[in-house]
XYZ file of N, CA and C in Angstrom:
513
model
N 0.598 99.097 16.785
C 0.713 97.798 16.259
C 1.595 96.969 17.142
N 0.814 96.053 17.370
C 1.873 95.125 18.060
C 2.649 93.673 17.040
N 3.689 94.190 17.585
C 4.312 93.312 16.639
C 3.911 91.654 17.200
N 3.620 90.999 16.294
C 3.594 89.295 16.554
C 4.678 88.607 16.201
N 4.712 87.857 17.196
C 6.131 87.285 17.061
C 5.025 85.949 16.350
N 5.915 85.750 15.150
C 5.661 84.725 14.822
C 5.780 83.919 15.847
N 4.632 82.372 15.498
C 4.861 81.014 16.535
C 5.363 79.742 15.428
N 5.502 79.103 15.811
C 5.978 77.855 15.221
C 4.523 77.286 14.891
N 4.885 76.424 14.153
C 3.339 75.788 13.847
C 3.570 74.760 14.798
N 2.198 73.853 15.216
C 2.492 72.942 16.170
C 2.761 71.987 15.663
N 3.449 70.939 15.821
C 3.580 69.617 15.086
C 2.493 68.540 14.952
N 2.322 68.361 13.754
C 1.216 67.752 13.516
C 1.324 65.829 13.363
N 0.891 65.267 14.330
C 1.114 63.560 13.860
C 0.526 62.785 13.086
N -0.549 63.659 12.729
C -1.409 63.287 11.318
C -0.746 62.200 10.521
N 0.476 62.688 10.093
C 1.284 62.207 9.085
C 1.707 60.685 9.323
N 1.903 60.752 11.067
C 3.009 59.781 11.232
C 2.075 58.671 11.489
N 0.354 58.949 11.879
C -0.365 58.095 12.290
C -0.716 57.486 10.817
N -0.919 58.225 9.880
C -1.247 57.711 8.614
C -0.482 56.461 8.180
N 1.069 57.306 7.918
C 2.224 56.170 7.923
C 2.070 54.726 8.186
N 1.973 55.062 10.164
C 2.112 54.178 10.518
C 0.843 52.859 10.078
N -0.158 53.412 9.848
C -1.718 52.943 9.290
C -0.953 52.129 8.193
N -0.779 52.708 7.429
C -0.568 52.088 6.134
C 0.775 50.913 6.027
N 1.368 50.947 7.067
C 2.950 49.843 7.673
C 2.374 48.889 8.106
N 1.085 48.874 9.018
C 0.011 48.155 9.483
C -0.660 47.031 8.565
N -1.234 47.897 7.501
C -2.185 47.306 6.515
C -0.884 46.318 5.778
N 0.148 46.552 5.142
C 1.084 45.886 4.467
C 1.404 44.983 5.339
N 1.464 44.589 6.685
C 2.342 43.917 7.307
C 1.030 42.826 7.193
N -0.039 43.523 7.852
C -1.091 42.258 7.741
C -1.871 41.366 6.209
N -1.634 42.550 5.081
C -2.103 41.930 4.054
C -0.550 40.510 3.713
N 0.335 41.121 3.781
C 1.543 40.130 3.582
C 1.220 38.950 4.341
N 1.246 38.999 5.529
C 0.681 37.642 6.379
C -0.536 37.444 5.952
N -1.418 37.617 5.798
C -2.564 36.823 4.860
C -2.038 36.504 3.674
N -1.504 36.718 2.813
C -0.826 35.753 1.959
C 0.171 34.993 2.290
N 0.948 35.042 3.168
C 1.653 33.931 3.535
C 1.028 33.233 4.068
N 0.004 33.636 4.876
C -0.852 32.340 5.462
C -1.389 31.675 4.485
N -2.374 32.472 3.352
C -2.982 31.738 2.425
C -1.681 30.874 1.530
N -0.913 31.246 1.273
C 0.008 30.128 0.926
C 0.647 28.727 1.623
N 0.246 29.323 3.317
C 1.488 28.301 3.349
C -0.164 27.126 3.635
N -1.109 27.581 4.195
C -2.636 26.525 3.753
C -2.567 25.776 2.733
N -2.368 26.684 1.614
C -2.067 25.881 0.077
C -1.161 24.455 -0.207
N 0.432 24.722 0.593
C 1.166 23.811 0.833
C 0.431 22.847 1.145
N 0.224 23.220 2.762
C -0.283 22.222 3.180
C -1.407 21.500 2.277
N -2.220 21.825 2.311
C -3.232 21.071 1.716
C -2.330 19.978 0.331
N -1.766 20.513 -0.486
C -1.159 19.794 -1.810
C -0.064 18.409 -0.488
N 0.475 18.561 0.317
C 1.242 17.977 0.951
C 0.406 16.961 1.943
N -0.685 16.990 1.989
C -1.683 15.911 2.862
C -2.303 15.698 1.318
N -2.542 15.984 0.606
C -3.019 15.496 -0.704
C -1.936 14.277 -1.417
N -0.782 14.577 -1.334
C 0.175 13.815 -1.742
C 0.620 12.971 -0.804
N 0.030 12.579 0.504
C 0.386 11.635 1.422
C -0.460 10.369 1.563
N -1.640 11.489 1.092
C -2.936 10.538 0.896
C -2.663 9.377 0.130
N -2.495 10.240 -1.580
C -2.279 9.131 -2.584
C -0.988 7.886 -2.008
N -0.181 8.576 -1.305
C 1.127 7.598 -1.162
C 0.448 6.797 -0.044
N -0.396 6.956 0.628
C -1.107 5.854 1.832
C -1.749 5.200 0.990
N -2.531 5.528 -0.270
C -3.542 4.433 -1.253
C -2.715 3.742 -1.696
N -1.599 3.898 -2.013
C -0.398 2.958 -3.020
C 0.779 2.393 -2.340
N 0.609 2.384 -0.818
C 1.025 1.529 0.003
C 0.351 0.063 0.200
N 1.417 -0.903 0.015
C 0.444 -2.003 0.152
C 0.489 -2.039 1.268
N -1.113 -3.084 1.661
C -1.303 -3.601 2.866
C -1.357 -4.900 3.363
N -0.401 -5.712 3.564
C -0.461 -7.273 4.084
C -1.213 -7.380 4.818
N -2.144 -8.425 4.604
C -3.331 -8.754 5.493
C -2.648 -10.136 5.905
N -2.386 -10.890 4.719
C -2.075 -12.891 5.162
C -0.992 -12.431 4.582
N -0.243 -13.805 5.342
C 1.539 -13.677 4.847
C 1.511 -15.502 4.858
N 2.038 -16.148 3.854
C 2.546 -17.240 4.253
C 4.009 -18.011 3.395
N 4.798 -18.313 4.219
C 6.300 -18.832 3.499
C 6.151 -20.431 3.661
N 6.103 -20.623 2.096
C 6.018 -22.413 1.351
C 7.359 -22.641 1.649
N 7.591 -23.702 1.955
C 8.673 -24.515 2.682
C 8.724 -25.612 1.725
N 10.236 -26.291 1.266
C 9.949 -27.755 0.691
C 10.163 -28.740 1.124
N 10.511 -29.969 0.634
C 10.414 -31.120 2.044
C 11.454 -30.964 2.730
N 12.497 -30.325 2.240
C 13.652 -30.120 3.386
C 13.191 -28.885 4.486
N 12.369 -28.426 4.466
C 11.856 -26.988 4.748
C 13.525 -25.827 4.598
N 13.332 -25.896 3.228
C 13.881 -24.371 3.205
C 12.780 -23.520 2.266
N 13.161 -22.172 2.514
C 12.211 -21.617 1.607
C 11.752 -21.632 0.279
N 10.684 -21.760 -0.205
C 10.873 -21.875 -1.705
C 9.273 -21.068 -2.077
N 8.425 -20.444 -1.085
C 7.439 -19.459 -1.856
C 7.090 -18.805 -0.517
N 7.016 -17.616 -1.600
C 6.414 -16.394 -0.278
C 5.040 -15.782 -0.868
N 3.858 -15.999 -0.053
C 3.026 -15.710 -0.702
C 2.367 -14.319 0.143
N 1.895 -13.220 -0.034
C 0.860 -12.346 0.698
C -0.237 -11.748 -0.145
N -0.755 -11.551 0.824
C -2.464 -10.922 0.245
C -2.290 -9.634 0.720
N -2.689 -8.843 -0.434
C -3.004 -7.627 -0.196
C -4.427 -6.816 -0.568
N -5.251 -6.867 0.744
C -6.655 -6.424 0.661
C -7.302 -5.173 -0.490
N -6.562 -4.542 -0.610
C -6.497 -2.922 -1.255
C -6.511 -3.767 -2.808
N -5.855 -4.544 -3.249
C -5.564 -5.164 -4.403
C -6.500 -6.223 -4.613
N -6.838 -6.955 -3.810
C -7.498 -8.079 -3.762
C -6.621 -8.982 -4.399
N -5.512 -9.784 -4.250
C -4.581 -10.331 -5.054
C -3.625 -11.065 -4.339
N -3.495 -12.382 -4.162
C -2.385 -12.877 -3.484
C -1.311 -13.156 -4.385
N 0.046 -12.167 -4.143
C 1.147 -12.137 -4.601
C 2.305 -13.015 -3.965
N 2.708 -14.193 -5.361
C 3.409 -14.881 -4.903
C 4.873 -14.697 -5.789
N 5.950 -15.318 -4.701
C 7.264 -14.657 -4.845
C 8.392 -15.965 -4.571
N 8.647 -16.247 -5.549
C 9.623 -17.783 -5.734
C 10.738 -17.263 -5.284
N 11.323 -18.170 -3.797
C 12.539 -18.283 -3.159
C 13.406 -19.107 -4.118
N 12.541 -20.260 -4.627
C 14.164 -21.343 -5.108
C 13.884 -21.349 -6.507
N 14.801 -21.903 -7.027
C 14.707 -22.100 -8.477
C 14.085 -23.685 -9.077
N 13.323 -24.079 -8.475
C 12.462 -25.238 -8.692
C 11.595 -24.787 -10.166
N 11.758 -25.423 -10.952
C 10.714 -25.243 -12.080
C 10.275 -25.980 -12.405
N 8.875 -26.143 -12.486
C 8.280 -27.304 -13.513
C 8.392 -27.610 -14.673
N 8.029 -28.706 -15.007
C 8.473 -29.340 -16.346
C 7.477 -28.871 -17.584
N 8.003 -29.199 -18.695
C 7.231 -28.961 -19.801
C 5.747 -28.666 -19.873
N 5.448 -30.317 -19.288
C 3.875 -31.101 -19.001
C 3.569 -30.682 -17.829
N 3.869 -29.912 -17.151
C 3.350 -29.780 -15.828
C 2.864 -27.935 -15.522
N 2.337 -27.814 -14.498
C 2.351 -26.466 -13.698
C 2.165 -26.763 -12.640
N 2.128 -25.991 -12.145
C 2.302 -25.803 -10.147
C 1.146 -24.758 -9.986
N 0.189 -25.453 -8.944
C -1.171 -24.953 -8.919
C -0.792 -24.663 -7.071
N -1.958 -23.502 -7.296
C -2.123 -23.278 -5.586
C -3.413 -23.863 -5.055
N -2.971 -24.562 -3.709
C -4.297 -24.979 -2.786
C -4.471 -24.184 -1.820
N -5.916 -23.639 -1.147
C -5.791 -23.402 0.180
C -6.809 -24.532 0.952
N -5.812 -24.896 1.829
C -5.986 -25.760 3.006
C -6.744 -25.290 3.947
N -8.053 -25.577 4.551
C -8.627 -25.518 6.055
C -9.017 -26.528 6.488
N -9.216 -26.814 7.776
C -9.619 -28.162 8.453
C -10.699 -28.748 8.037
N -11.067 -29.531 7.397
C -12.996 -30.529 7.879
C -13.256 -29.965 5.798
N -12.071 -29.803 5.211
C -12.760 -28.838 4.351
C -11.679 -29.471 2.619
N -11.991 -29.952 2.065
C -11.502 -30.275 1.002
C -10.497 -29.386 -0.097
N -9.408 -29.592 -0.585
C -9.008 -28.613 -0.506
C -9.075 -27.449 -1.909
N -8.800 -26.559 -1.944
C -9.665 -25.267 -2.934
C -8.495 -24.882 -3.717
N -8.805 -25.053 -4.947
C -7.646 -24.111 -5.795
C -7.518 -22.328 -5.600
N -6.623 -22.326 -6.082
C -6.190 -20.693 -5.669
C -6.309 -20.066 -7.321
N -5.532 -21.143 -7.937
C -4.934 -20.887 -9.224
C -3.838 -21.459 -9.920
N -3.730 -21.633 -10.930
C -2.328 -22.318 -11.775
C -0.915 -20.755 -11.976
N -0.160 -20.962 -11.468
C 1.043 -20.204 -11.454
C 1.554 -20.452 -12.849
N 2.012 -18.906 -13.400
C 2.672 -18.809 -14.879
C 4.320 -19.555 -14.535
N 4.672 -20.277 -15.786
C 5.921 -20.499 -15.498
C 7.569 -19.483 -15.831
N 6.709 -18.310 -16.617
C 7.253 -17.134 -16.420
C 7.645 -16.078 -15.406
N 9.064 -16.101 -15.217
C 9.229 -14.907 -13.770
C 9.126 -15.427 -12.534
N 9.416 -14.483 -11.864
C 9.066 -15.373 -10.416
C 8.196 -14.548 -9.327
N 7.923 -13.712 -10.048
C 6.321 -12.974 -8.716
C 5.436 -13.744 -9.985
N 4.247 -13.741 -9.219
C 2.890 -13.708 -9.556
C 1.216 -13.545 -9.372
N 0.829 -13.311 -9.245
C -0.422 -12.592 -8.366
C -1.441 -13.129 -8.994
N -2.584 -13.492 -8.476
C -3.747 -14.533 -8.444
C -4.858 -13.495 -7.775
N -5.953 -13.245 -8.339
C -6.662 -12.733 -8.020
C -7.806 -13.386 -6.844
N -7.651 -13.267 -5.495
C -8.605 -13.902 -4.448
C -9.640 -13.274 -3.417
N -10.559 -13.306 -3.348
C -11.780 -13.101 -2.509
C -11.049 -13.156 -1.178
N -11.025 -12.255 -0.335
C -10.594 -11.466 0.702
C -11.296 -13.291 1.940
N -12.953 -12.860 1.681
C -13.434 -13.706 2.359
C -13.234 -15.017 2.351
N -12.292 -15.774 0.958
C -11.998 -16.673 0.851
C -10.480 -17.623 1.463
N -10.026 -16.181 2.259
C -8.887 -16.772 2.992
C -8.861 -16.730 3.911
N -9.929 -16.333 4.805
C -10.168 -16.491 6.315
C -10.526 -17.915 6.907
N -11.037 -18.883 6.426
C -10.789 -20.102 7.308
C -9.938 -20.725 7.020
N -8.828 -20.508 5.816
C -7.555 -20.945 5.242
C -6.486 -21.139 6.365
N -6.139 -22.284 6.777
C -4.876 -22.672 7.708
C -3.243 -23.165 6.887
N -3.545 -23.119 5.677
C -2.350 -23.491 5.197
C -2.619 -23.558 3.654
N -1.682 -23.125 2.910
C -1.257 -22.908 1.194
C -0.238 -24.021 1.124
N -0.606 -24.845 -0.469
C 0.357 -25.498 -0.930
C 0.182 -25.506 -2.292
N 1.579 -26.027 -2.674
C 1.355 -26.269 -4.361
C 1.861 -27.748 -4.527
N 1.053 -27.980 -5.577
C 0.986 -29.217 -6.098
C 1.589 -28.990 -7.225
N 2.106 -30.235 -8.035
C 2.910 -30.167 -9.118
C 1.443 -31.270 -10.026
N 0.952 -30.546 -11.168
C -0.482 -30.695 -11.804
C -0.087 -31.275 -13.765
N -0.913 -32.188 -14.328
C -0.815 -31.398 -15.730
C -0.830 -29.561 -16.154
N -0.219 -30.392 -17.596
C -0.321 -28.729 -18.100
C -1.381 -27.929 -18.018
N -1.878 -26.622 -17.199
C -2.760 -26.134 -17.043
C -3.584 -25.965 -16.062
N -3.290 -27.305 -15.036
C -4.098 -27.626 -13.870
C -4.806 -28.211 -13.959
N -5.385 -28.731 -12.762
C -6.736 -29.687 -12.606
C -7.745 -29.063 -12.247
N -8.895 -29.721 -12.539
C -10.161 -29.549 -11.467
C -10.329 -29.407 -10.244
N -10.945 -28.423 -9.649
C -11.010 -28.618 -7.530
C -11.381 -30.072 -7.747
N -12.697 -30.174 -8.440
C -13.553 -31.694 -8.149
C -12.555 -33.123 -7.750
N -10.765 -32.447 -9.101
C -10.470 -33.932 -8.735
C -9.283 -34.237 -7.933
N -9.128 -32.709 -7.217
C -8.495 -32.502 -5.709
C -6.883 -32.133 -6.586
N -5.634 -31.907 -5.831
C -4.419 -31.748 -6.114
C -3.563 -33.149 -5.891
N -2.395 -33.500 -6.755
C -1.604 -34.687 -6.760
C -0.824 -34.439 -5.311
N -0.820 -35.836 -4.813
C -0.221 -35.490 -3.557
C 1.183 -36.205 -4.157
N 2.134 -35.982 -2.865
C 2.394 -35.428 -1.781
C 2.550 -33.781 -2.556
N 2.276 -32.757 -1.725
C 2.412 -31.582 -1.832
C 4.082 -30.559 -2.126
N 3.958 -30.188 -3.377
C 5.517 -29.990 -3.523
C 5.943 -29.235 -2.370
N 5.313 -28.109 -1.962
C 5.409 -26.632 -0.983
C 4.435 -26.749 0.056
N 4.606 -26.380 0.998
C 3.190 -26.206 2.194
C 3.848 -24.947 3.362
N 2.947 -24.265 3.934
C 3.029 -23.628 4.906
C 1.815 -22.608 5.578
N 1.772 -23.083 6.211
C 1.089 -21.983 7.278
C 0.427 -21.217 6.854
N -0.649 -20.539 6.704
C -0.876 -19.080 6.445
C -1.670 -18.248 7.534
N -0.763 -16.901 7.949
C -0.541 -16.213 8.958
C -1.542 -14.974 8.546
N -2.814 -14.304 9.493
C -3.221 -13.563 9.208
C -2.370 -12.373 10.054
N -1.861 -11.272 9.647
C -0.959 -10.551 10.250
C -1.963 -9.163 10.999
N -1.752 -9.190 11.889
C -2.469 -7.671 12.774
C -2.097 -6.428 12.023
N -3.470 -5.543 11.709
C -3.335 -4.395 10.712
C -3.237 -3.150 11.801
């Protein structure tokens, strides 16, 4: 009989390749969910920039009413997204009982067009206007009117309380 010397068993890496397999799979399933999360962010975060770009206004026309001294006394702008020219009282001029203060828009060769009668409440106010209706417009004024306003047909009382310019501004 010969004696056998025992041997060692050989070392097996089976184990360590498995291991390592499975350190693998966790590391990459984890980064696919962090990826799929941080996509998620994003997306909710261009979703919420969006809405804040829709509810940004956008000045298209800008124009500042001047009075006969020319200091300021109305700031008016249009905002396309709204369709609405929002006007914004510099001075404390108020009309009287019997009266309101109506808006004109002014263009050359062209008679001039009501905008609207201004509330004598507050001092913004917004008038609902046709986008296309202020493009050959060279200048806004207000007239001081009966209660309620007049007719376009029978034009605005002159001299003009306010007048100025109206500026189409580069978008």
């Amino acid at each position: 009989m010969n004696p056998t010397v025992p041997t060692a068993p050989k070392p097996s890496h089976a184990g360590w390749w498995r291991a390592a397999t499975i350190a693998c799979l966790l590391v990459i399933a984890l980064g696919l969910a962090a990826g799929s999360s941080m996509y998620e962010q994003f997306k909710a975060q261009v979703s919420h920039l969006q809405t804040q770009v829709k509810g940004t206004a956008r000045i298209k026309y800008l124009a500042v009413l001047l009075d006969q001294k020319q200091a300021p006394a109305l700031l008016a702008t249009f905002d396309p997204q709204d369709r609405a020219l929002q006007l914004q009282r510099l001075n404390t001029v108020k009309e009287g009982r019997e009266d309101s203060m109506q808006l004109w828009a002014l263009a050359p060769g062209v008679p001039p067009r009501s905008l609207g009668v201004l509330d004598s409440s507050g001092k913004t106010h917004q008038l609902r206007v046709d986008e296309a209706a202020l493009a050959p417009v060279t200048q806004l004024a207000i007239s001081v009117e009966d209660k309620g306003g007049v007719a376009e047909a029978r034009g605005p009382r002159l001299p003009y309380l306010f007048t100025g310019a109206l500026v189409q501004k580069a978008l």
